[in-house]
Short mmCIF file of C-alpha atoms and ligand atoms in Angstrom, two decimals:
data_model
loop_
_atom_site.label_atom_id
_atom_site.label_comp_id
_atom_site.label_asym_id
_atom_site.label_seq_id
_atom_site.Cartn_x
_atom_site.Cartn_y
_atom_site.Cartn_z
CA MET S 1 85.61 25.99 104.86
CA ASP S 2 86.78 29.60 104.47
CA LYS S 3 90.37 30.74 104.12
CA PHE S 4 92.11 34.11 104.21
CA ILE S 5 94.29 35.34 101.37
CA ILE S 6 96.81 37.92 102.56
CA GLN S 7 99.36 40.01 100.63
CA GLY S 8 102.01 40.95 103.18
CA GLY S 9 104.05 44.11 103.60
CA LYS S 10 101.41 46.76 104.30
CA PRO S 11 101.91 48.80 107.51
CA LEU S 12 98.59 49.20 109.39
CA HIS S 13 97.25 52.68 110.08
CA GLY S 14 94.02 54.04 111.59
CA SER S 15 91.84 53.01 114.52
CA VAL S 16 89.90 49.89 115.42
CA MET S 17 87.06 49.31 117.91
CA ILE S 18 87.63 46.38 120.28
CA GLY S 19 84.61 44.14 120.90
CA GLY S 20 83.24 42.61 124.08
CA SER S 21 85.14 39.87 125.88
CA LYS S 22 84.48 36.33 124.63
CA ASN S 23 85.67 34.79 127.88
CA ALA S 24 83.59 37.10 130.08
CA ALA S 25 80.50 36.29 127.99
CA LEU S 26 81.19 32.54 128.22
CA ALA S 27 81.12 32.85 132.02
CA LEU S 28 78.16 35.24 132.40
CA MET S 29 75.81 33.38 130.04
CA PRO S 30 75.72 30.13 132.11
CA ALA S 31 75.48 32.21 135.31
CA THR S 32 71.92 33.10 134.22
CA LEU S 33 70.99 29.52 135.21
CA LEU S 34 71.36 30.65 138.84
CA ALA S 35 68.12 32.69 138.84
CA SER S 36 64.97 32.35 136.71
CA GLY S 37 64.07 35.42 134.70
CA LYS S 38 65.13 37.87 132.03
CA TYR S 39 68.66 39.17 131.43
CA GLN S 40 69.99 41.61 128.84
CA PHE S 41 73.70 41.63 127.97
CA GLU S 42 75.23 44.52 125.99
CA ASN S 43 78.52 44.69 124.03
CA MET S 44 78.12 40.99 123.34
CA PRO S 45 80.57 39.98 120.57
CA ASP S 46 79.21 38.04 117.56
CA LEU S 47 81.43 34.95 117.80
CA ARG S 48 81.04 31.25 117.13
CA ASP S 49 81.79 30.36 120.74
CA ILE S 50 79.01 32.67 121.94
CA SER S 51 76.55 30.97 119.55
CA THR S 52 77.74 27.58 120.80
CA MET S 53 77.07 28.57 124.41
CA GLY S 54 73.70 30.00 123.34
CA LYS S 55 72.73 26.71 121.67
CA LEU S 56 73.75 24.75 124.77
CA LEU S 57 71.55 26.94 126.99
CA GLN S 58 68.67 26.67 124.49
CA MET S 59 68.93 22.87 124.77
CA MET S 60 68.22 23.34 128.48
CA GLY S 61 65.10 25.38 127.79
CA VAL S 62 66.67 28.84 128.02
CA ASP S 63 65.49 31.49 125.54
CA VAL S 64 68.50 33.16 123.92
CA VAL S 65 67.94 35.91 121.33
CA ARG S 66 70.61 38.15 119.78
CA GLU S 67 69.79 41.67 118.59
CA GLY S 68 73.00 43.15 117.20
CA THR S 69 75.43 43.33 120.12
CA SER S 70 72.63 42.81 122.67
CA LEU S 71 71.78 39.33 123.93
CA HIS S 72 68.44 38.64 125.58
CA VAL S 73 68.39 35.59 127.87
CA ASN S 74 65.32 34.19 129.63
CA THR S 75 65.74 31.33 132.08
CA PHE S 76 62.09 30.96 133.11
CA ARG S 77 61.68 27.62 131.43
CA VAL S 78 64.84 25.67 132.22
CA ASN S 79 63.73 22.05 131.93
CA LYS S 80 66.85 20.08 131.06
CA PHE S 81 69.97 19.80 133.19
CA GLU S 82 72.35 18.20 130.75
CA ALA S 83 75.27 19.33 128.59
CA PRO S 84 75.62 16.60 125.91
CA TYR S 85 78.94 15.53 124.40
CA GLU S 86 77.85 16.76 120.94
CA GLN S 87 77.85 20.32 122.32
CA VAL S 88 80.64 20.12 124.88
CA LYS S 89 83.15 18.69 122.37
CA LYS S 90 82.79 21.91 120.36
CA MET S 91 83.77 24.12 123.23
CA ARG S 92 85.39 23.30 126.57
CA ALA S 93 83.79 26.32 128.28
CA SER S 94 80.47 24.41 128.14
CA ILE S 95 81.53 22.92 131.47
CA TYR S 96 80.65 26.28 133.04
CA VAL S 97 77.03 25.05 133.33
CA LEU S 98 78.04 22.48 135.98
CA GLY S 99 78.30 24.87 138.93
CA PRO S 100 75.06 26.80 138.30
CA LEU S 101 73.01 23.67 137.53
CA ILE S 102 74.04 21.84 140.69
CA ALA S 103 73.61 24.97 142.83
CA ARG S 104 70.18 25.94 141.52
CA TYR S 105 68.61 22.61 140.54
CA GLY S 106 70.53 20.04 142.59
CA HIS S 107 71.56 17.91 139.66
CA ALA S 108 73.59 18.08 136.47
CA LYS S 109 74.83 15.75 133.76
CA VAL S 110 77.74 17.34 131.93
CA SER S 111 79.96 15.67 129.36
CA LEU S 112 83.67 15.63 130.05
CA PRO S 113 85.19 18.04 127.48
CA GLY S 114 87.79 15.63 126.07
CA GLY S 115 91.00 17.03 124.60
CA CYS S 116 91.54 20.18 122.59
CA ALA S 117 93.82 21.10 119.68
CA TRP S 118 96.88 21.37 121.88
CA GLY S 119 96.41 18.41 124.14
CA PRO S 120 94.66 17.35 127.35
CA ARG S 121 92.97 20.04 129.40
CA PRO S 122 91.80 18.35 132.60
CA VAL S 123 88.76 19.43 134.63
CA ASN S 124 89.74 17.77 137.90
CA LEU S 125 89.74 21.11 139.76
CA HIS S 126 86.15 21.79 138.63
CA ILE S 127 85.00 18.35 139.81
CA GLU S 128 86.92 18.39 143.11
CA GLY S 129 85.67 21.89 143.88
CA VAL S 130 81.99 21.03 143.42
CA ARG S 131 82.52 17.77 145.32
CA LYS S 132 84.00 19.70 148.26
CA LEU S 133 80.83 21.82 148.26
CA GLY S 134 78.89 18.64 149.04
CA ALA S 135 77.83 17.34 145.63
CA SER S 136 77.99 13.61 144.96
CA ILE S 137 79.89 13.15 141.70
CA ASP S 138 80.09 10.06 139.52
CA ILE S 139 81.84 9.78 136.18
CA GLU S 140 79.82 7.51 133.91
CA LYS S 141 80.39 6.89 130.20
CA GLY S 142 82.24 10.18 129.72
CA TYR S 143 79.76 12.24 131.74
CA ILE S 144 80.00 14.03 135.07
CA ILE S 145 76.85 13.10 137.02
CA ALA S 146 76.44 15.52 139.94
CA LYS S 147 73.73 15.52 142.62
CA ALA S 148 73.22 17.61 145.77
CA LYS S 149 70.28 18.51 148.02
CA ARG S 150 71.78 21.84 149.05
CA LEU S 151 75.45 22.65 148.62
CA ARG S 152 77.30 23.61 151.78
CA ALA S 153 80.29 25.93 152.17
CA ALA S 154 83.85 24.62 152.05
CA LYS S 155 87.46 25.76 152.13
CA ILE S 156 88.91 25.10 148.66
CA THR S 157 92.52 25.59 147.56
CA PHE S 158 93.39 25.29 143.88
CA ASP S 159 96.86 23.94 143.17
CA VAL S 160 96.60 25.84 139.84
CA ALA S 161 94.84 29.22 139.64
CA SER S 162 92.40 27.83 137.08
CA VAL S 163 90.11 30.38 135.38
CA GLY S 164 87.35 27.90 134.60
CA ALA S 165 87.45 26.09 137.92
CA THR S 166 87.33 29.41 139.80
CA GLY S 167 84.29 30.45 137.75
CA ASN S 168 82.51 27.13 138.19
CA VAL S 169 83.13 26.83 141.93
CA MET S 170 82.21 30.48 142.53
CA MET S 171 78.90 30.00 140.69
CA ALA S 172 78.19 26.92 142.84
CA ALA S 173 79.22 28.57 146.13
CA VAL S 174 76.99 31.67 145.81
CA LEU S 175 73.92 29.52 146.67
CA ALA S 176 75.68 27.16 149.10
CA LYS S 177 74.86 27.26 152.83
CA GLY S 178 77.63 29.10 154.72
CA THR S 179 80.79 30.92 153.71
CA THR S 180 83.11 29.36 151.14
CA LEU S 181 86.80 30.25 150.84
CA ILE S 182 88.59 29.80 147.52
CA LYS S 183 92.39 30.06 147.83
CA ASN S 184 94.63 30.51 144.79
CA ALA S 185 91.57 31.65 142.85
CA ALA S 186 92.09 33.00 139.33
CA MET S 187 91.96 36.81 139.14
CA GLU S 188 91.63 37.22 135.39
CA PRO S 189 89.40 40.22 134.46
CA GLU S 190 86.79 37.79 133.12
CA ILE S 191 86.50 36.16 136.57
CA THR S 192 86.29 39.59 138.19
CA ALA S 193 83.52 40.46 135.72
CA LEU S 194 81.68 37.24 136.67
CA ALA S 195 82.03 37.98 140.39
CA GLN S 196 80.73 41.53 139.90
CA PHE S 197 77.80 40.20 137.86
CA LEU S 198 76.97 37.71 140.63
CA MET S 199 77.15 40.54 143.21
CA LYS S 200 74.67 42.55 141.13
CA MET S 201 72.42 39.46 141.25
CA GLY S 202 72.61 39.55 145.07
CA ALA S 203 75.59 37.32 145.80
CA ARG S 204 77.99 38.20 148.63
CA ILE S 205 81.64 37.93 147.50
CA ASP S 206 84.71 39.43 149.18
CA GLY S 207 88.22 39.57 147.71
CA ILE S 208 87.14 40.15 144.11
CA GLY S 209 90.23 40.67 141.96
CA THR S 210 92.50 38.82 144.39
CA HIS S 211 93.60 35.20 144.75
CA LEU S 212 91.44 34.78 147.88
CA LEU S 213 87.66 34.80 147.42
CA GLU S 214 85.23 34.63 150.37
CA ILE S 215 81.69 33.79 149.28
CA GLU S 216 78.79 33.97 151.75
CA GLY S 217 76.02 31.83 150.28
CA VAL S 218 72.52 33.31 149.91
CA ASP S 219 69.16 31.58 149.43
CA ALA S 220 68.32 33.10 146.05
CA LEU S 221 69.61 35.49 143.38
CA THR S 222 67.85 37.92 141.02
CA PRO S 223 68.24 38.34 137.25
CA VAL S 224 70.06 41.54 136.21
CA ASP S 225 71.45 43.13 133.02
CA ASP S 226 75.15 43.66 132.34
CA VAL S 227 77.66 44.99 129.79
CA MET S 228 80.59 42.84 128.62
CA ILE S 229 84.08 44.15 129.44
CA PRO S 230 86.35 44.69 126.38
CA ASP S 231 88.21 41.68 125.00
CA ARG S 232 91.81 42.11 126.18
CA ILE S 233 93.13 39.38 123.86
CA GLU S 234 91.55 40.94 120.77
CA ALA S 235 93.13 44.22 121.92
CA GLY S 236 96.54 42.58 122.33
CA THR S 237 96.23 40.90 118.95
CA PHE S 238 95.64 44.22 117.18
CA LEU S 239 98.57 45.81 119.03
CA ALA S 240 100.69 42.92 117.74
CA ALA S 241 99.37 43.49 114.20
CA ALA S 242 100.42 47.15 114.37
CA ALA S 243 103.80 46.25 115.85
CA ILE S 244 104.68 43.55 113.32
CA THR S 245 103.69 45.61 110.24
CA GLY S 246 105.60 48.76 111.30
CA GLY S 247 102.28 50.55 111.65
CA ASN S 248 100.61 53.22 113.75
CA VAL S 249 97.24 52.09 115.13
CA LYS S 250 94.84 53.31 117.82
CA ILE S 251 92.76 50.60 119.48
CA GLU S 252 89.59 52.01 121.03
CA ARG S 253 86.98 50.81 123.54
CA CYS S 254 89.61 48.69 125.31
CA LYS S 255 90.63 48.64 128.99
CA PRO S 256 94.40 49.38 129.18
CA ALA S 257 94.48 48.31 132.85
CA HIS S 258 93.85 44.74 131.61
CA LEU S 259 96.95 44.85 129.39
CA THR S 260 99.74 46.08 131.67
CA ALA S 261 102.00 43.07 131.09
CA GLU S 262 101.58 43.26 127.32
CA ILE S 263 102.12 47.06 127.23
CA ALA S 264 105.42 46.66 129.08
CA LYS S 265 106.61 44.02 126.59
CA PHE S 266 105.58 46.04 123.51
CA LYS S 267 107.58 48.98 124.88
CA LYS S 268 110.63 46.77 125.45
CA ALA S 269 110.32 45.65 121.82
CA GLY S 270 110.74 49.28 120.76
CA CYS S 271 107.11 50.27 120.25
CA VAL S 272 105.94 53.70 121.37
CA LEU S 273 102.59 53.49 123.19
CA GLU S 274 100.25 56.27 124.26
CA VAL S 275 97.66 55.06 126.77
CA GLY S 276 94.28 56.75 127.39
CA ASP S 277 91.43 55.71 129.67
CA ASN S 278 89.83 53.44 127.04
CA TRP S 279 92.31 53.50 124.15
CA ILE S 280 95.92 52.73 123.29
CA ARG S 281 97.93 54.03 120.33
CA LEU S 282 100.91 51.93 119.22
CA LYS S 283 103.61 53.27 116.90
CA ALA S 284 105.91 50.52 115.74
CA PRO S 285 109.70 50.84 115.33
CA ARG S 286 111.32 50.14 111.96
CA SER S 287 112.29 46.76 113.34
CA LEU S 288 111.35 45.05 116.58
CA ARG S 289 113.81 44.35 119.38
CA PRO S 290 113.87 40.73 120.64
CA VAL S 291 112.07 40.37 124.00
CA ASP S 292 111.73 37.17 126.03
CA VAL S 293 108.30 36.32 127.45
CA THR S 294 107.10 33.73 129.95
CA THR S 295 103.34 33.41 130.26
CA ALA S 296 101.68 33.53 133.67
CA VAL S 297 98.28 33.85 135.28
CA TYR S 298 96.85 37.37 135.42
CA PRO S 299 98.24 39.98 135.73
CA GLY S 300 101.17 38.25 134.02
CA PHE S 301 101.62 37.93 130.26
CA PRO S 302 98.65 35.85 129.05
CA THR S 303 99.05 32.45 127.42
CA ASP S 304 96.40 33.59 124.91
CA MET S 305 98.98 36.09 123.55
CA GLN S 306 101.85 33.58 123.39
CA ALA S 307 101.35 32.58 119.75
CA GLN S 308 101.04 36.20 118.61
CA TRP S 309 104.25 37.10 120.43
CA ILE S 310 106.17 34.24 118.82
CA THR S 311 105.15 35.56 115.40
CA MET S 312 106.33 39.06 116.31
CA MET S 313 109.67 37.74 117.58
CA SER S 314 110.11 35.73 114.35
CA VAL S 315 110.90 39.01 112.57
CA ALA S 316 112.69 40.79 115.46
CA ARG S 317 116.36 41.73 115.05
CA GLY S 318 117.87 39.14 117.36
CA ASN S 319 117.13 36.01 119.35
CA SER S 320 114.43 35.52 121.98
CA THR S 321 112.66 32.80 123.97
CA VAL S 322 108.92 32.49 124.55
CA THR S 323 107.96 30.09 127.35
CA ASP S 324 104.42 28.96 128.10
CA ALA S 325 104.19 28.16 131.81
CA ILE S 326 100.42 27.65 131.63
CA TYR S 327 100.07 25.19 128.74
CA PHE S 328 103.27 23.24 128.09
CA ASP S 329 102.18 22.03 124.65
CA ARG S 330 100.42 25.02 123.11
CA PHE S 331 102.73 25.29 120.09
CA LYS S 332 100.79 23.88 117.12
CA HIS S 333 101.42 27.21 115.32
CA VAL S 334 105.22 26.76 115.37
CA PRO S 335 105.51 24.22 112.50
CA GLU S 336 103.24 26.43 110.39
CA LEU S 337 105.35 29.52 111.16
CA ILE S 338 108.44 27.55 110.16
CA ARG S 339 106.77 26.94 106.78
CA LEU S 340 106.68 30.74 106.42
CA GLY S 341 110.43 30.86 107.02
CA ALA S 342 110.56 31.44 110.79
CA ASP S 343 113.57 30.01 112.62
CA ILE S 344 112.10 28.49 115.80
CA THR S 345 113.27 25.54 117.89
CA LEU S 346 110.96 24.01 120.50
CA GLU S 347 112.58 23.00 123.77
CA LYS S 348 109.88 21.50 126.05
CA ASN S 349 107.51 24.42 126.75
CA ALA S 350 109.79 27.05 125.27
CA ALA S 351 110.13 28.37 121.72
CA VAL S 352 113.69 29.56 120.98
CA ILE S 353 113.44 32.07 118.15
CA ARG S 354 116.15 33.45 115.86
CA GLY S 355 114.71 36.63 114.38
CA MET S 356 114.65 36.71 110.58
CA ARG S 357 114.73 39.70 108.31
CA HIS S 358 111.80 38.36 106.28
CA LEU S 359 109.11 35.70 106.20
CA ALA S 360 107.91 34.38 102.86
CA GLY S 361 104.22 33.80 102.14
CA ALA S 362 102.86 30.24 101.88
CA LYS S 363 99.76 28.16 102.55
CA VAL S 364 99.36 27.48 106.28
CA MET S 365 96.82 25.62 108.38
CA SER S 366 94.95 26.96 111.41
CA THR S 367 94.77 24.51 114.28
CA ASP S 368 93.22 26.50 117.12
CA LEU S 369 91.99 30.00 117.87
CA ARG S 370 95.12 31.88 118.94
CA ALA S 371 97.41 29.84 116.65
CA SER S 372 95.27 31.03 113.74
CA ALA S 373 95.69 34.63 114.86
CA SER S 374 99.47 34.17 114.90
CA LEU S 375 99.38 32.89 111.31
CA VAL S 376 97.34 35.89 110.16
CA LEU S 377 99.88 38.20 111.81
CA ALA S 378 102.66 36.37 109.98
CA GLY S 379 100.81 36.77 106.68
CA LEU S 380 100.56 40.52 107.27
CA VAL S 381 104.35 40.81 107.26
CA ALA S 382 105.43 37.91 105.00
CA GLN S 383 106.60 38.76 101.50
CA GLY S 384 104.05 37.75 98.87
CA LYS S 385 100.85 35.80 99.34
CA THR S 386 99.88 33.80 102.42
CA GLU S 387 96.79 31.60 102.57
CA VAL S 388 95.49 30.77 106.04
CA LEU S 389 93.21 27.73 105.83
CA ARG S 390 90.39 26.67 108.22
CA VAL S 391 89.66 30.15 109.55
CA TYR S 392 86.60 28.76 111.32
CA HIS S 393 89.04 28.45 114.24
CA LEU S 394 89.48 32.23 114.14
CA ASP S 395 85.75 32.87 113.95
CA ARG S 396 85.43 31.29 117.41
CA GLY S 397 87.08 34.29 119.03
CA TYR S 398 87.47 37.15 116.55
CA ASP S 399 84.51 39.07 115.14
CA ARG S 400 85.12 39.91 111.42
CA LEU S 401 88.91 40.01 111.90
CA GLU S 402 89.62 40.34 108.21
CA LYS S 403 87.26 43.31 107.85
CA LYS S 404 88.87 45.14 110.76
CA LEU S 405 92.37 44.45 109.42
CA HIS S 406 91.36 45.51 105.90
CA ALA S 407 90.02 48.78 107.32
CA LEU S 408 93.49 49.35 108.79
CA GLY S 409 95.10 48.93 105.37
CA ALA S 410 95.88 45.23 105.27
CA SER S 411 95.49 43.36 102.00
CA ILE S 412 93.36 40.50 103.31
CA ARG S 413 90.19 38.82 102.08
CA ARG S 414 88.08 35.83 103.02
CA VAL S 415 87.26 33.28 100.32
CA SER S 416 85.33 30.05 100.61
CA SER S 417 87.51 27.05 99.96
CA GLN S 418 87.05 23.36 99.28
CA GLU S 419 90.50 22.73 100.74
CA PHE S 420 90.53 20.91 104.10
C1 EPZ G 1 90.51 29.87 130.18
O1 EPZ G 1 90.51 28.49 129.89
C2 EPZ G 1 90.32 30.57 128.85
N1 EPZ G 1 89.04 30.17 128.27
C3 EPZ G 1 91.45 30.21 127.89
O2 EPZ G 1 91.27 31.00 126.72
C4 EPZ G 1 92.79 30.58 128.52
O3 EPZ G 1 93.84 30.12 127.67
C5 EPZ G 1 92.92 29.92 129.91
O4 EPZ G 1 91.79 30.27 130.73
C6 EPZ G 1 94.19 30.34 130.64
O5 EPZ G 1 94.19 31.73 130.82
C7 EPZ G 1 87.90 30.73 128.74
O6 EPZ G 1 87.92 31.58 129.60
C8 EPZ G 1 86.63 30.28 128.08
P1 EPZ G 1 92.47 27.16 133.07
P2 EPZ G 1 90.43 27.42 131.11
O7 EPZ G 1 91.52 26.28 133.76
O8 EPZ G 1 89.56 27.93 132.18
C9 EPZ G 1 95.11 23.49 134.29
C10 EPZ G 1 91.01 31.43 124.44
O9 EPZ G 1 91.90 31.43 123.59
N2 EPZ G 1 93.86 22.92 134.83
O10 EPZ G 1 92.82 28.47 133.70
O11 EPZ G 1 90.13 26.10 130.53
C11 EPZ G 1 95.11 23.51 132.77
O12 EPZ G 1 95.53 22.27 132.25
C12 EPZ G 1 90.98 30.34 125.48
O13 EPZ G 1 90.14 32.33 124.57
C13 EPZ G 1 93.92 21.73 135.56
O14 EPZ G 1 94.99 21.15 135.75
O15 EPZ G 1 91.95 27.45 131.60
C14 EPZ G 1 96.10 24.61 132.46
O16 EPZ G 1 97.41 24.12 132.51
C15 EPZ G 1 91.93 29.23 125.14
N3 EPZ G 1 92.77 21.21 136.05
C16 EPZ G 1 95.88 25.59 133.61
O17 EPZ G 1 95.19 24.87 134.64
C17 EPZ G 1 91.55 21.83 135.89
O18 EPZ G 1 90.52 21.31 136.40
C18 EPZ G 1 95.06 26.81 133.24
O19 EPZ G 1 93.81 26.34 132.76
C19 EPZ G 1 91.52 23.04 135.16
C20 EPZ G 1 92.68 23.57 134.66
#
């Protein structure tokens, strides 16, 4: 298992290219099950989660071949309609195959995802949504068994604007008979990207980018190529790295319009930001001002930036509160940050932070993707050496993070480690 060794205290300078969006790719790849044929995706990030989704599709008979940042997908020979537990337990997004399989092939056997590092993440909205579209659903021995002759349109209202459930139900509804309404749909950029991809394939979707989607089912779709949108969470993470180290960094090939909530918060913290059409430059203040954050669905402040923000506020000059209104228990990084000297008290789904002048390097343990990123950020500013263990969590969602940070002036290197 690899670890990072970081010597803190180096302000970051220079520019960094942001890669393609992990969460857009994890939605578009299973969407290829909706029409047999060849697809070519560009700006496809080289991440562990993408490989995991690729392996799952290959188990169904899909050809998946990577060439650099291009991914070639061929769904001519889909012959298996199952997502086994061995695959699904590695990555919850595997459940995205449910909607396309039931819509295109009329049956699917998909393992329930089980828990994740920070607690239960139910899939009831996915199941209820596909059931409302006319599928018969049984839960047997930890699997969702879904069957349907032809799905038929329905009016569906999500009590939570779930990203995954919106994606799954939308992918099922595009081939259903009639016009489906999805109320309180997620409007994250990755869902907008999925909807636009489906439209290119011949789907008919109104209300893209809003909480109300109207999907007029069609009989068949056609394979098309697409380019991944930039990863807004990678972009936000690098802005946080510049901010926490007192640096001056330009992030390129990003989409600033996807980061409006974050940009506003960085400015309140005293950062100076210049925003171009596909770049952002952040100049950090000598010390950060404390800024409260409450996460929300898009376009609010994303839960996937919550951990990074807590790290930043740990060294701000004053007290702040970071509340996660999406996941009430996504705080596994807090005890590790406390080991680095942070002063944080958890009160239900809120972290109350007393900004410290310094953090001190130590060995810390990654527990999940964004928690790991927050520990790397802490190591960049902590005095002395920080070792971040189990960076395989990071590799799920960040492509060569240590190389990109090193190129910006960080003292960081990856070493293989026998420590668990
Ligand atoms: C997506 O997960 C992202 N993953 C997550 O990013 C992100 O944290 C999350 O959306 C929220 O923005 C991908 O896109 C692959 P949800 P998803 O369904 O779809 C509740 C990362 O770091 N809920 O929008 O699983 C759920 O418990 C990952 O890249 C139900 O109650 O998230 C949560 O409280 C981590 N029932 C809320 O909705 C359901 O059936 C939001 O979850 C589904 C969700």
